PDB file of N, CA and C in Angstrom:
ATOM      1  N   UNK A   1     -48.203 -27.879  21.750  1.00  0.00           N
ATOM      2  CA  UNK A   1     -46.982 -27.564  21.070  1.00  0.00           C
ATOM      3  C   UNK A   1     -46.593 -26.130  21.415  1.00  0.00           C
ATOM      4  N   UNK A   2     -45.281 -25.940  21.612  1.00  0.00           N
ATOM      5  CA  UNK A   2     -44.770 -24.623  21.965  1.00  0.00           C
ATOM      6  C   UNK A   2     -44.268 -23.887  20.743  1.00  0.00           C
ATOM      7  N   UNK A   3     -44.574 -22.637  20.652  1.00  0.00           N
ATOM      8  CA  UNK A   3     -44.031 -21.787  19.592  1.00  0.00           C
ATOM      9  C   UNK A   3     -42.931 -20.928  20.193  1.00  0.00           C
ATOM     10  N   UNK A   4     -41.865 -20.731  19.449  1.00  0.00           N
ATOM     11  CA  UNK A   4     -40.820 -19.864  19.976  1.00  0.00           C
ATOM     12  C   UNK A   4     -41.323 -18.436  20.059  1.00  0.00           C
ATOM     13  N   UNK A   5     -40.849 -17.731  21.078  1.00  0.00           N
ATOM     14  CA  UNK A   5     -41.242 -16.332  21.212  1.00  0.00           C
ATOM     15  C   UNK A   5     -40.198 -15.483  20.501  1.00  0.00           C
ATOM     16  N   UNK A   6     -40.634 -14.728  19.549  1.00  0.00           N
ATOM     17  CA  UNK A   6     -39.744 -13.878  18.780  1.00  0.00           C
ATOM     18  C   UNK A   6     -39.933 -12.429  19.200  1.00  0.00           C
ATOM     19  N   UNK A   7     -38.869 -11.825  19.635  1.00  0.00           N
ATOM     20  CA  UNK A   7     -38.963 -10.431  20.069  1.00  0.00           C
ATOM     21  C   UNK A   7     -38.420  -9.488  18.999  1.00  0.00           C
ATOM     22  N   UNK A   8     -37.773 -10.037  17.982  1.00  0.00           N
ATOM     23  CA  UNK A   8     -37.176  -9.190  16.955  1.00  0.00           C
ATOM     24  C   UNK A   8     -35.776  -8.732  17.318  1.00  0.00           C
ATOM     25  N   UNK A   9     -35.322  -9.024  18.493  1.00  0.00           N
ATOM     26  CA  UNK A   9     -33.993  -8.634  18.943  1.00  0.00           C
ATOM     27  C   UNK A   9     -33.036  -9.812  18.760  1.00  0.00           C
ATOM     28  N   UNK A  10     -31.827  -9.525  18.298  1.00  0.00           N
ATOM     29  CA  UNK A  10     -30.858 -10.613  18.155  1.00  0.00           C
ATOM     30  C   UNK A  10     -30.447 -11.144  19.525  1.00  0.00           C
ATOM     31  N   UNK A  11     -30.191 -12.433  19.556  1.00  0.00           N
ATOM     32  CA  UNK A  11     -29.734 -13.034  20.807  1.00  0.00           C
ATOM     33  C   UNK A  11     -28.318 -13.546  20.582  1.00  0.00           C
ATOM     34  N   UNK A  12     -27.452 -13.228  21.485  1.00  0.00           N
ATOM     35  CA  UNK A  12     -26.072 -13.677  21.388  1.00  0.00           C
ATOM     36  C   UNK A  12     -25.753 -14.597  22.542  1.00  0.00           C
ATOM     37  N   UNK A  13     -24.614 -15.207  22.457  1.00  0.00           N
ATOM     38  CA  UNK A  13     -24.215 -16.125  23.517  1.00  0.00           C
ATOM     39  C   UNK A  13     -23.307 -15.453  24.533  1.00  0.00           C
ATOM     40  N   UNK A  14     -22.851 -14.230  24.238  1.00  0.00           N
ATOM     41  CA  UNK A  14     -22.001 -13.538  25.202  1.00  0.00           C
ATOM     42  C   UNK A  14     -22.310 -12.053  25.192  1.00  0.00           C
ATOM     43  N   UNK A  15     -21.914 -11.409  26.259  1.00  0.00           N
ATOM     44  CA  UNK A  15     -22.079  -9.964  26.329  1.00  0.00           C
ATOM     45  C   UNK A  15     -21.049  -9.312  25.416  1.00  0.00           C
ATOM     46  N   UNK A  16     -21.416  -8.238  24.832  1.00  0.00           N
ATOM     47  CA  UNK A  16     -20.565  -7.542  23.889  1.00  0.00           C
ATOM     48  C   UNK A  16     -20.603  -6.068  24.240  1.00  0.00           C
ATOM     49  N   UNK A  17     -19.431  -5.424  24.280  1.00  0.00           N
ATOM     50  CA  UNK A  17     -19.421  -4.021  24.682  1.00  0.00           C
ATOM     51  C   UNK A  17     -18.516  -3.199  23.773  1.00  0.00           C
ATOM     52  N   UNK A  18     -18.592  -1.912  23.957  1.00  0.00           N
ATOM     53  CA  UNK A  18     -17.747  -0.994  23.224  1.00  0.00           C
ATOM     54  C   UNK A  18     -16.276  -1.240  23.558  1.00  0.00           C
ATOM     55  N   UNK A  19     -15.996  -1.645  24.773  1.00  0.00           N
ATOM     56  CA  UNK A  19     -14.619  -1.941  25.179  1.00  0.00           C
ATOM     57  C   UNK A  19     -14.021  -3.056  24.316  1.00  0.00           C
ATOM     58  N   UNK A  20     -14.849  -4.029  23.918  1.00  0.00           N
ATOM     59  CA  UNK A  20     -14.376  -5.094  23.025  1.00  0.00           C
ATOM     60  C   UNK A  20     -13.941  -4.512  21.680  1.00  0.00           C
ATOM     61  N   UNK A  21     -14.756  -3.608  21.141  1.00  0.00           N
ATOM     62  CA  UNK A  21     -14.419  -2.977  19.863  1.00  0.00           C
ATOM     63  C   UNK A  21     -13.151  -2.138  19.980  1.00  0.00           C
ATOM     64  N   UNK A  22     -13.017  -1.404  21.061  1.00  0.00           N
ATOM     65  CA  UNK A  22     -11.838  -0.562  21.265  1.00  0.00           C
ATOM     66  C   UNK A  22     -10.582  -1.431  21.358  1.00  0.00           C
ATOM     67  N   UNK A  23     -10.662  -2.531  22.083  1.00  0.00           N
ATOM     68  CA  UNK A  23      -9.516  -3.427  22.227  1.00  0.00           C
ATOM     69  C   UNK A  23      -9.119  -4.024  20.872  1.00  0.00           C
ATOM     70  N   UNK A  24     -10.118  -4.448  20.085  1.00  0.00           N
ATOM     71  CA  UNK A  24      -9.828  -4.991  18.751  1.00  0.00           C
ATOM     72  C   UNK A  24      -9.196  -3.926  17.857  1.00  0.00           C
ATOM     73  N   UNK A  25      -9.715  -2.726  17.932  1.00  0.00           N
ATOM     74  CA  UNK A  25      -9.186  -1.627  17.129  1.00  0.00           C
ATOM     75  C   UNK A  25      -7.729  -1.354  17.494  1.00  0.00           C
ATOM     76  N   UNK A  26      -7.421  -1.315  18.767  1.00  0.00           N
ATOM     77  CA  UNK A  26      -6.051  -1.069  19.211  1.00  0.00           C
ATOM     78  C   UNK A  26      -5.110  -2.179  18.732  1.00  0.00           C
ATOM     79  N   UNK A  27      -5.566  -3.423  18.798  1.00  0.00           N
ATOM     80  CA  UNK A  27      -4.747  -4.540  18.317  1.00  0.00           C
ATOM     81  C   UNK A  27      -4.483  -4.412  16.816  1.00  0.00           C
ATOM     82  N   UNK A  28      -5.521  -4.071  16.064  1.00  0.00           N
ATOM     83  CA  UNK A  28      -5.357  -3.908  14.616  1.00  0.00           C
ATOM     84  C   UNK A  28      -4.397  -2.767  14.289  1.00  0.00           C
ATOM     85  N   UNK A  29      -4.513  -1.664  15.015  1.00  0.00           N
ATOM     86  CA  UNK A  29      -3.631  -0.528  14.776  1.00  0.00           C
ATOM     87  C   UNK A  29      -2.176  -0.885  15.093  1.00  0.00           C
ATOM     88  N   UNK A  30      -1.949  -1.666  16.131  1.00  0.00           N
ATOM     89  CA  UNK A  30      -0.598  -2.113  16.458  1.00  0.00           C
ATOM     90  C   UNK A  30      -0.044  -3.012  15.352  1.00  0.00           C
ATOM     91  N   UNK A  31      -0.882  -3.894  14.822  1.00  0.00           N
ATOM     92  CA  UNK A  31      -0.448  -4.766  13.729  1.00  0.00           C
ATOM     93  C   UNK A  31      -0.119  -3.965  12.479  1.00  0.00           C
ATOM     94  N   UNK A  32      -0.971  -2.978  12.171  1.00  0.00           N
ATOM     95  CA  UNK A  32      -0.732  -2.129  11.001  1.00  0.00           C
ATOM     96  C   UNK A  32       0.587  -1.380  11.166  1.00  0.00           C
ATOM     97  N   UNK A  33       0.827  -0.828  12.343  1.00  0.00           N
ATOM     98  CA  UNK A  33       2.071  -0.096  12.587  1.00  0.00           C
ATOM     99  C   UNK A  33       3.288  -1.011  12.442  1.00  0.00           C
ATOM    100  N   UNK A  34       3.185  -2.225  12.964  1.00  0.00           N
ATOM    101  CA  UNK A  34       4.295  -3.182  12.852  1.00  0.00           C
ATOM    102  C   UNK A  34       4.564  -3.518  11.384  1.00  0.00           C
ATOM    103  N   UNK A  35       3.518  -3.693  10.599  1.00  0.00           N
ATOM    104  CA  UNK A  35       3.681  -3.987   9.174  1.00  0.00           C
ATOM    105  C   UNK A  35       4.288  -2.799   8.431  1.00  0.00           C
ATOM    106  N   UNK A  36       3.877  -1.591   8.796  1.00  0.00           N
ATOM    107  CA  UNK A  36       4.459  -0.399   8.167  1.00  0.00           C
ATOM    108  C   UNK A  36       5.948  -0.305   8.444  1.00  0.00           C
ATOM    109  N   UNK A  37       6.320  -0.553   9.689  1.00  0.00           N
ATOM    110  CA  UNK A  37       7.734  -0.501  10.056  1.00  0.00           C
ATOM    111  C   UNK A  37       8.526  -1.583   9.327  1.00  0.00           C
ATOM    112  N   UNK A  38       7.934  -2.751   9.201  1.00  0.00           N
ATOM    113  CA  UNK A  38       8.586  -3.858   8.496  1.00  0.00           C
ATOM    114  C   UNK A  38       8.764  -3.538   7.010  1.00  0.00           C
ATOM    115  N   UNK A  39       7.801  -2.837   6.429  1.00  0.00           N
ATOM    116  CA  UNK A  39       7.834  -2.532   4.999  1.00  0.00           C
ATOM    117  C   UNK A  39       8.681  -1.307   4.660  1.00  0.00           C
ATOM    118  N   UNK A  40       9.046  -0.502   5.644  1.00  0.00           N
ATOM    119  CA  UNK A  40       9.758   0.754   5.374  1.00  0.00           C
ATOM    120  C   UNK A  40      11.053   0.567   4.585  1.00  0.00           C
ATOM    121  N   UNK A  41      11.914  -0.399   4.901  1.00  0.00           N
ATOM    122  CA  UNK A  41      13.137  -0.554   4.095  1.00  0.00           C
ATOM    123  C   UNK A  41      12.845  -0.859   2.621  1.00  0.00           C
ATOM    124  N   UNK A  42      11.852  -1.673   2.356  1.00  0.00           N
ATOM    125  CA  UNK A  42      11.487  -1.995   0.970  1.00  0.00           C
ATOM    126  C   UNK A  42      10.953  -0.751   0.269  1.00  0.00           C
ATOM    127  N   UNK A  43      10.127  -0.001   0.971  1.00  0.00           N
ATOM    128  CA  UNK A  43       9.574   1.245   0.428  1.00  0.00           C
ATOM    129  C   UNK A  43      10.712   2.201   0.083  1.00  0.00           C
ATOM    130  N   UNK A  44      11.694   2.304   0.972  1.00  0.00           N
ATOM    131  CA  UNK A  44      12.834   3.183   0.725  1.00  0.00           C
ATOM    132  C   UNK A  44      13.630   2.746  -0.498  1.00  0.00           C
ATOM    133  N   UNK A  45      13.796   1.441  -0.682  1.00  0.00           N
ATOM    134  CA  UNK A  45      14.502   0.925  -1.858  1.00  0.00           C
ATOM    135  C   UNK A  45      13.766   1.290  -3.143  1.00  0.00           C
ATOM    136  N   UNK A  46      12.460   1.121  -3.122  1.00  0.00           N
ATOM    137  CA  UNK A  46      11.651   1.446  -4.304  1.00  0.00           C
ATOM    138  C   UNK A  46      11.747   2.936  -4.609  1.00  0.00           C
ATOM    139  N   UNK A  47      11.614   3.760  -3.580  1.00  0.00           N
ATOM    140  CA  UNK A  47      11.684   5.205  -3.775  1.00  0.00           C
ATOM    141  C   UNK A  47      13.060   5.623  -4.302  1.00  0.00           C
ATOM    142  N   UNK A  48      14.100   4.989  -3.821  1.00  0.00           N
ATOM    143  CA  UNK A  48      15.450   5.291  -4.304  1.00  0.00           C
ATOM    144  C   UNK A  48      15.570   4.987  -5.799  1.00  0.00           C
ATOM    145  N   UNK A  49      15.027   3.867  -6.234  1.00  0.00           N
ATOM    146  CA  UNK A  49      15.059   3.523  -7.671  1.00  0.00           C
ATOM    147  C   UNK A  49      14.264   4.539  -8.487  1.00  0.00           C
ATOM    148  N   UNK A  50      13.106   4.933  -7.982  1.00  0.00           N
ATOM    149  CA  UNK A  50      12.270   5.910  -8.689  1.00  0.00           C
ATOM    150  C   UNK A  50      12.975   7.260  -8.761  1.00  0.00           C
ATOM    151  N   UNK A  51      13.619   7.651  -7.666  1.00  0.00           N
ATOM    152  CA  UNK A  51      14.298   8.953  -7.625  1.00  0.00           C
ATOM    153  C   UNK A  51      15.445   9.053  -8.623  1.00  0.00           C
ATOM    154  N   UNK A  52      16.018   7.947  -9.025  1.00  0.00           N
ATOM    155  CA  UNK A  52      17.154   7.967  -9.933  1.00  0.00           C
ATOM    156  C   UNK A  52      16.767   7.846 -11.411  1.00  0.00           C
ATOM    157  N   UNK A  53      15.491   7.897 -11.709  1.00  0.00           N
ATOM    158  CA  UNK A  53      15.066   7.888 -13.112  1.00  0.00           C
ATOM    159  C   UNK A  53      15.451   9.210 -13.766  1.00  0.00           C
ATOM    160  N   UNK A  54      15.794   9.165 -15.036  1.00  0.00           N
ATOM    161  CA  UNK A  54      16.178  10.371 -15.757  1.00  0.00           C
ATOM    162  C   UNK A  54      14.978  11.133 -16.319  1.00  0.00           C
ATOM    163  N   UNK A  55      13.809  10.545 -16.238  1.00  0.00           N
ATOM    164  CA  UNK A  55      12.586  11.181 -16.733  1.00  0.00           C
ATOM    165  C   UNK A  55      11.724  11.613 -15.544  1.00  0.00           C
ATOM    166  N   UNK A  56      11.660  12.916 -15.248  1.00  0.00           N
ATOM    167  CA  UNK A  56      10.901  13.365 -14.071  1.00  0.00           C
ATOM    168  C   UNK A  56       9.411  13.022 -14.131  1.00  0.00           C
ATOM    169  N   UNK A  57       8.819  13.032 -15.321  1.00  0.00           N
ATOM    170  CA  UNK A  57       7.398  12.691 -15.425  1.00  0.00           C
ATOM    171  C   UNK A  57       7.165  11.230 -15.049  1.00  0.00           C
ATOM    172  N   UNK A  58       8.059  10.368 -15.492  1.00  0.00           N
ATOM    173  CA  UNK A  58       7.940   8.948 -15.146  1.00  0.00           C
ATOM    174  C   UNK A  58       8.115   8.774 -13.640  1.00  0.00           C
ATOM    175  N   UNK A  59       9.048   9.498 -13.048  1.00  0.00           N
ATOM    176  CA  UNK A  59       9.253   9.441 -11.600  1.00  0.00           C
ATOM    177  C   UNK A  59       7.997   9.852 -10.850  1.00  0.00           C
ATOM    178  N   UNK A  60       7.379  10.946 -11.310  1.00  0.00           N
ATOM    179  CA  UNK A  60       6.153  11.417 -10.659  1.00  0.00           C
ATOM    180  C   UNK A  60       5.065  10.352 -10.693  1.00  0.00           C
ATOM    181  N   UNK A  61       4.851   9.785 -11.863  1.00  0.00           N
ATOM    182  CA  UNK A  61       3.787   8.787 -12.023  1.00  0.00           C
ATOM    183  C   UNK A  61       4.075   7.562 -11.144  1.00  0.00           C
ATOM    184  N   UNK A  62       5.304   7.055 -11.172  1.00  0.00           N
ATOM    185  CA  UNK A  62       5.625   5.857 -10.387  1.00  0.00           C
ATOM    186  C   UNK A  62       5.568   6.127  -8.886  1.00  0.00           C
ATOM    187  N   UNK A  63       6.006   7.296  -8.464  1.00  0.00           N
ATOM    188  CA  UNK A  63       5.943   7.609  -7.027  1.00  0.00           C
ATOM    189  C   UNK A  63       4.501   7.689  -6.553  1.00  0.00           C
ATOM    190  N   UNK A  64       3.665   8.354  -7.324  1.00  0.00           N
ATOM    191  CA  UNK A  64       2.251   8.430  -6.940  1.00  0.00           C
ATOM    192  C   UNK A  64       1.627   7.034  -6.905  1.00  0.00           C
ATOM    193  N   UNK A  65       1.971   6.213  -7.882  1.00  0.00           N
ATOM    194  CA  UNK A  65       1.380   4.872  -7.982  1.00  0.00           C
ATOM    195  C   UNK A  65       1.889   3.940  -6.884  1.00  0.00           C
ATOM    196  N   UNK A  66       3.190   3.833  -6.731  1.00  0.00           N
ATOM    197  CA  UNK A  66       3.756   2.812  -5.851  1.00  0.00           C
ATOM    198  C   UNK A  66       4.063   3.278  -4.436  1.00  0.00           C
ATOM    199  N   UNK A  67       4.316   4.546  -4.241  1.00  0.00           N
ATOM    200  CA  UNK A  67       4.638   5.043  -2.911  1.00  0.00           C
ATOM    201  C   UNK A  67       3.396   5.609  -2.232  1.00  0.00           C
ATOM    202  N   UNK A  68       2.649   6.429  -2.963  1.00  0.00           N
ATOM    203  CA  UNK A  68       1.461   7.062  -2.374  1.00  0.00           C
ATOM    204  C   UNK A  68       0.188   6.266  -2.593  1.00  0.00           C
ATOM    205  N   UNK A  69       0.261   5.191  -3.394  1.00  0.00           N
ATOM    206  CA  UNK A  69      -0.879   4.307  -3.653  1.00  0.00           C
ATOM    207  C   UNK A  69      -2.081   5.062  -4.237  1.00  0.00           C
ATOM    208  N   UNK A  70      -1.803   5.943  -5.186  1.00  0.00           N
ATOM    209  CA  UNK A  70      -2.849   6.735  -5.828  1.00  0.00           C
ATOM    210  C   UNK A  70      -3.340   5.979  -7.060  1.00  0.00           C
ATOM    211  N   UNK A  71      -4.652   5.831  -7.219  1.00  0.00           N
ATOM    212  CA  UNK A  71      -5.183   5.171  -8.424  1.00  0.00           C
ATOM    213  C   UNK A  71      -4.829   5.970  -9.688  1.00  0.00           C
ATOM    214  N   UNK A  72      -4.727   5.280 -10.804  1.00  0.00           N
ATOM    215  CA  UNK A  72      -4.324   5.905 -12.066  1.00  0.00           C
ATOM    216  C   UNK A  72      -5.218   7.091 -12.441  1.00  0.00           C
ATOM    217  N   UNK A  73      -6.522   6.969 -12.247  1.00  0.00           N
ATOM    218  CA  UNK A  73      -7.441   8.069 -12.581  1.00  0.00           C
ATOM    219  C   UNK A  73      -7.107   9.326 -11.789  1.00  0.00           C
ATOM    220  N   UNK A  74      -6.737   9.152 -10.529  1.00  0.00           N
ATOM    221  CA  UNK A  74      -6.386  10.303  -9.699  1.00  0.00           C
ATOM    222  C   UNK A  74      -5.027  10.875 -10.092  1.00  0.00           C
ATOM    223  N   UNK A  75      -4.114  10.004 -10.538  1.00  0.00           N
ATOM    224  CA  UNK A  75      -2.812  10.484 -11.024  1.00  0.00           C
ATOM    225  C   UNK A  75      -3.035  11.382 -12.236  1.00  0.00           C
ATOM    226  N   UNK A  76      -3.922  10.965 -13.128  1.00  0.00           N
ATOM    227  CA  UNK A  76      -4.240  11.766 -14.312  1.00  0.00           C
ATOM    228  C   UNK A  76      -4.701  13.157 -13.906  1.00  0.00           C
ATOM    229  N   UNK A  77      -5.620  13.211 -12.949  1.00  0.00           N
ATOM    230  CA  UNK A  77      -6.158  14.492 -12.510  1.00  0.00           C
ATOM    231  C   UNK A  77      -5.103  15.330 -11.794  1.00  0.00           C
ATOM    232  N   UNK A  78      -4.329  14.697 -10.938  1.00  0.00           N
ATOM    233  CA  UNK A  78      -3.332  15.431 -10.155  1.00  0.00           C
ATOM    234  C   UNK A  78      -2.236  16.026 -11.029  1.00  0.00           C
ATOM    235  N   UNK A  79      -1.828  15.281 -12.060  1.00  0.00           N
ATOM    236  CA  UNK A  79      -0.745  15.744 -12.920  1.00  0.00           C
ATOM    237  C   UNK A  79      -1.250  16.443 -14.185  1.00  0.00           C
ATOM    238  N   UNK A  80      -2.563  16.576 -14.316  1.00  0.00           N
ATOM    239  CA  UNK A  80      -3.166  17.199 -15.502  1.00  0.00           C
ATOM    240  C   UNK A  80      -2.687  16.516 -16.776  1.00  0.00           C
ATOM    241  N   UNK A  81      -2.739  15.177 -16.759  1.00  0.00           N
ATOM    242  CA  UNK A  81      -2.316  14.385 -17.913  1.00  0.00           C
ATOM    243  C   UNK A  81      -3.480  13.522 -18.378  1.00  0.00           C
ATOM    244  N   UNK A  82      -3.468  13.192 -19.658  1.00  0.00           N
ATOM    245  CA  UNK A  82      -4.481  12.282 -20.189  1.00  0.00           C
ATOM    246  C   UNK A  82      -4.162  10.859 -19.742  1.00  0.00           C
ATOM    247  N   UNK A  83      -5.148   9.982 -19.890  1.00  0.00           N
ATOM    248  CA  UNK A  83      -4.953   8.572 -19.556  1.00  0.00           C
ATOM    249  C   UNK A  83      -3.789   8.005 -20.360  1.00  0.00           C
ATOM    250  N   UNK A  84      -3.778   8.321 -21.633  1.00  0.00           N
ATOM    251  CA  UNK A  84      -2.729   7.801 -22.520  1.00  0.00           C
ATOM    252  C   UNK A  84      -1.342   8.272 -22.080  1.00  0.00           C
ATOM    253  N   UNK A  85      -1.238   9.535 -21.693  1.00  0.00           N
ATOM    254  CA  UNK A  85       0.053  10.082 -21.276  1.00  0.00           C
ATOM    255  C   UNK A  85       0.523   9.441 -19.977  1.00  0.00           C
ATOM    256  N   UNK A  86      -0.378   9.282 -19.020  1.00  0.00           N
ATOM    257  CA  UNK A  86      -0.010   8.642 -17.756  1.00  0.00           C
ATOM    258  C   UNK A  86       0.453   7.210 -18.011  1.00  0.00           C
ATOM    259  N   UNK A  87      -0.269   6.487 -18.845  1.00  0.00           N
ATOM    260  CA  UNK A  87       0.120   5.110 -19.151  1.00  0.00           C
ATOM    261  C   UNK A  87       1.483   5.071 -19.841  1.00  0.00           C
ATOM    262  N   UNK A  88       1.734   6.040 -20.725  1.00  0.00           N
ATOM    263  CA  UNK A  88       3.010   6.084 -21.421  1.00  0.00           C
ATOM    264  C   UNK A  88       4.155   6.349 -20.443  1.00  0.00           C
ATOM    265  N   UNK A  89       3.984   7.295 -19.515  1.00  0.00           N
ATOM    266  CA  UNK A  89       5.029   7.583 -18.530  1.00  0.00           C
ATOM    267  C   UNK A  89       5.199   6.441 -17.542  1.00  0.00           C
ATOM    268  N   UNK A  90       4.108   5.782 -17.219  1.00  0.00           N
ATOM    269  CA  UNK A  90       4.179   4.607 -16.338  1.00  0.00           C
ATOM    270  C   UNK A  90       5.037   3.518 -17.002  1.00  0.00           C
ATOM    271  N   UNK A  91       4.728   3.204 -18.250  1.00  0.00           N
ATOM    272  CA  UNK A  91       5.473   2.166 -18.978  1.00  0.00           C
ATOM    273  C   UNK A  91       6.939   2.566 -19.145  1.00  0.00           C
ATOM    274  N   UNK A  92       7.191   3.838 -19.449  1.00  0.00           N
ATOM    275  CA  UNK A  92       8.564   4.311 -19.620  1.00  0.00           C
ATOM    276  C   UNK A  92       9.324   4.205 -18.298  1.00  0.00           C
ATOM    277  N   UNK A  93       8.673   4.557 -17.195  1.00  0.00           N
ATOM    278  CA  UNK A  93       9.307   4.470 -15.885  1.00  0.00           C
ATOM    279  C   UNK A  93       9.652   3.039 -15.520  1.00  0.00           C
ATOM    280  N   UNK A  94       8.739   2.127 -15.762  1.00  0.00           N
ATOM    281  CA  UNK A  94       8.995   0.711 -15.479  1.00  0.00           C
ATOM    282  C   UNK A  94      10.162   0.212 -16.340  1.00  0.00           C
ATOM    283  N   UNK A  95      10.198   0.661 -17.578  1.00  0.00           N
ATOM    284  CA  UNK A  95      11.278   0.265 -18.491  1.00  0.00           C
ATOM    285  C   UNK A  95      12.631   0.808 -18.014  1.00  0.00           C
ATOM    286  N   UNK A  96      12.629   2.014 -17.459  1.00  0.00           N
ATOM    287  CA  UNK A  96      13.874   2.670 -17.063  1.00  0.00           C
ATOM    288  C   UNK A  96      14.386   2.277 -15.678  1.00  0.00           C
ATOM    289  N   UNK A  97      13.544   1.674 -14.867  1.00  0.00           N
ATOM    290  CA  UNK A  97      13.968   1.313 -13.507  1.00  0.00           C
ATOM    291  C   UNK A  97      15.154   0.367 -13.596  1.00  0.00           C
ATOM    292  N   UNK A  98      16.204   0.727 -12.899  1.00  0.00           N
ATOM    293  CA  UNK A  98      17.366  -0.153 -12.819  1.00  0.00           C
ATOM    294  C   UNK A  98      17.752  -0.305 -11.357  1.00  0.00           C
ATOM    295  N   UNK A  99      18.226  -1.463 -11.032  1.00  0.00           N
ATOM    296  CA  UNK A  99      18.671  -1.725  -9.673  1.00  0.00           C
ATOM    297  C   UNK A  99      20.150  -1.416  -9.560  1.00  0.00           C
ATOM    298  N   UNK A 100      20.576  -0.911  -8.414  1.00  0.00           N
ATOM    299  CA  UNK A 100      22.009  -0.662  -8.237  1.00  0.00           C
ATOM    300  C   UNK A 100      22.804  -1.953  -8.419  1.00  0.00           C
ATOM    301  N   UNK A 101      24.037  -1.825  -8.841  1.00  0.00           N
ATOM    302  CA  UNK A 101      24.854  -3.015  -9.103  1.00  0.00           C
ATOM    303  C   UNK A 101      25.070  -3.854  -7.849  1.00  0.00           C
ATOM    304  N   UNK A 102      25.044  -3.226  -6.690  1.00  0.00           N
ATOM    305  CA  UNK A 102      25.231  -3.962  -5.439  1.00  0.00           C
ATOM    306  C   UNK A 102      23.911  -4.374  -4.790  1.00  0.00           C
ATOM    307  N   UNK A 103      22.822  -4.282  -5.567  1.00  0.00           N
ATOM    308  CA  UNK A 103      21.496  -4.591  -5.018  1.00  0.00           C
ATOM    309  C   UNK A 103      21.385  -6.054  -4.620  1.00  0.00           C
ATOM    310  N   UNK A 104      20.838  -6.256  -3.449  1.00  0.00           N
ATOM    311  CA  UNK A 104      20.525  -7.593  -2.964  1.00  0.00           C
ATOM    312  C   UNK A 104      19.180  -7.490  -2.243  1.00  0.00           C
ATOM    313  N   UNK A 105      18.179  -8.279  -2.657  1.00  0.00           N
ATOM    314  CA  UNK A 105      16.871  -8.181  -2.008  1.00  0.00           C
ATOM    315  C   UNK A 105      17.006  -8.367  -0.495  1.00  0.00           C
ATOM    316  N   UNK A 106      16.168  -7.638   0.236  1.00  0.00           N
ATOM    317  CA  UNK A 106      16.223  -7.688   1.701  1.00  0.00           C
ATOM    318  C   UNK A 106      16.072  -9.100   2.238  1.00  0.00           C
ATOM    319  N   UNK A 107      15.172  -9.879   1.666  1.00  0.00           N
ATOM    320  CA  UNK A 107      14.919 -11.233   2.171  1.00  0.00           C
ATOM    321  C   UNK A 107      16.124 -12.142   2.005  1.00  0.00           C
ATOM    322  N   UNK A 108      16.908 -11.939   0.954  1.00  0.00           N
ATOM    323  CA  UNK A 108      18.048 -12.819   0.729  1.00  0.00           C
ATOM    324  C   UNK A 108      19.211 -12.479   1.654  1.00  0.00           C
ATOM    325  N   UNK A 109      19.284 -11.246   2.153  1.00  0.00           N
ATOM    326  CA  UNK A 109      20.349 -10.859   3.079  1.00  0.00           C
ATOM    327  C   UNK A 109      20.273 -11.678   4.366  1.00  0.00           C
ATOM    328  N   UNK A 110      19.061 -11.924   4.826  1.00  0.00           N
ATOM    329  CA  UNK A 110      18.896 -12.665   6.074  1.00  0.00           C
ATOM    330  C   UNK A 110      19.234 -14.145   5.896  1.00  0.00           C
ATOM    331  N   UNK A 111      19.048 -14.663   4.684  1.00  0.00           N
ATOM    332  CA  UNK A 111      19.249 -16.109   4.494  1.00  0.00           C
ATOM    333  C   UNK A 111      20.648 -16.454   4.004  1.00  0.00           C
ATOM    334  N   UNK A 112      21.528 -15.474   3.805  1.00  0.00           N
ATOM    335  CA  UNK A 112      22.856 -15.731   3.282  1.00  0.00           C
ATOM    336  C   UNK A 112      23.645 -16.622   4.230  1.00  0.00           C
ATOM    337  N   UNK A 113      23.582 -16.374   5.534  1.00  0.00           N
ATOM    338  CA  UNK A 113      24.351 -17.137   6.489  1.00  0.00           C
ATOM    339  C   UNK A 113      23.707 -18.430   6.918  1.00  0.00           C
ATOM    340  N   UNK A 114      22.504 -18.697   6.476  1.00  0.00           N
ATOM    341  CA  UNK A 114      21.781 -19.914   6.906  1.00  0.00           C
ATOM    342  C   UNK A 114      22.294 -21.152   6.219  1.00  0.00           C
TER     343      UNK A 114
END
């Protein structure tokens, strides 16, 4: 009976190189860039709504949260506010957000003529 010889080294079915990783990385970066460009108009719409809030503290909290993607704990530290205060300004900002009267979601603009 034959016993398999174990060397402790993984065996693969194909050669693998650093060039493969670099190529995958470049493809991922191109996809990320394309998604960022695609999302820019929506981001601009959100920022425009936030900029028109009458409460500057609420604007700060919402911009950090939705535009800069900062976690709530970090918003508290950055703005020197308590958890309760940040939550209060967040809720007030969400309550105050209004869409322009001529607002039409980006996705519906493309389907109007269909």
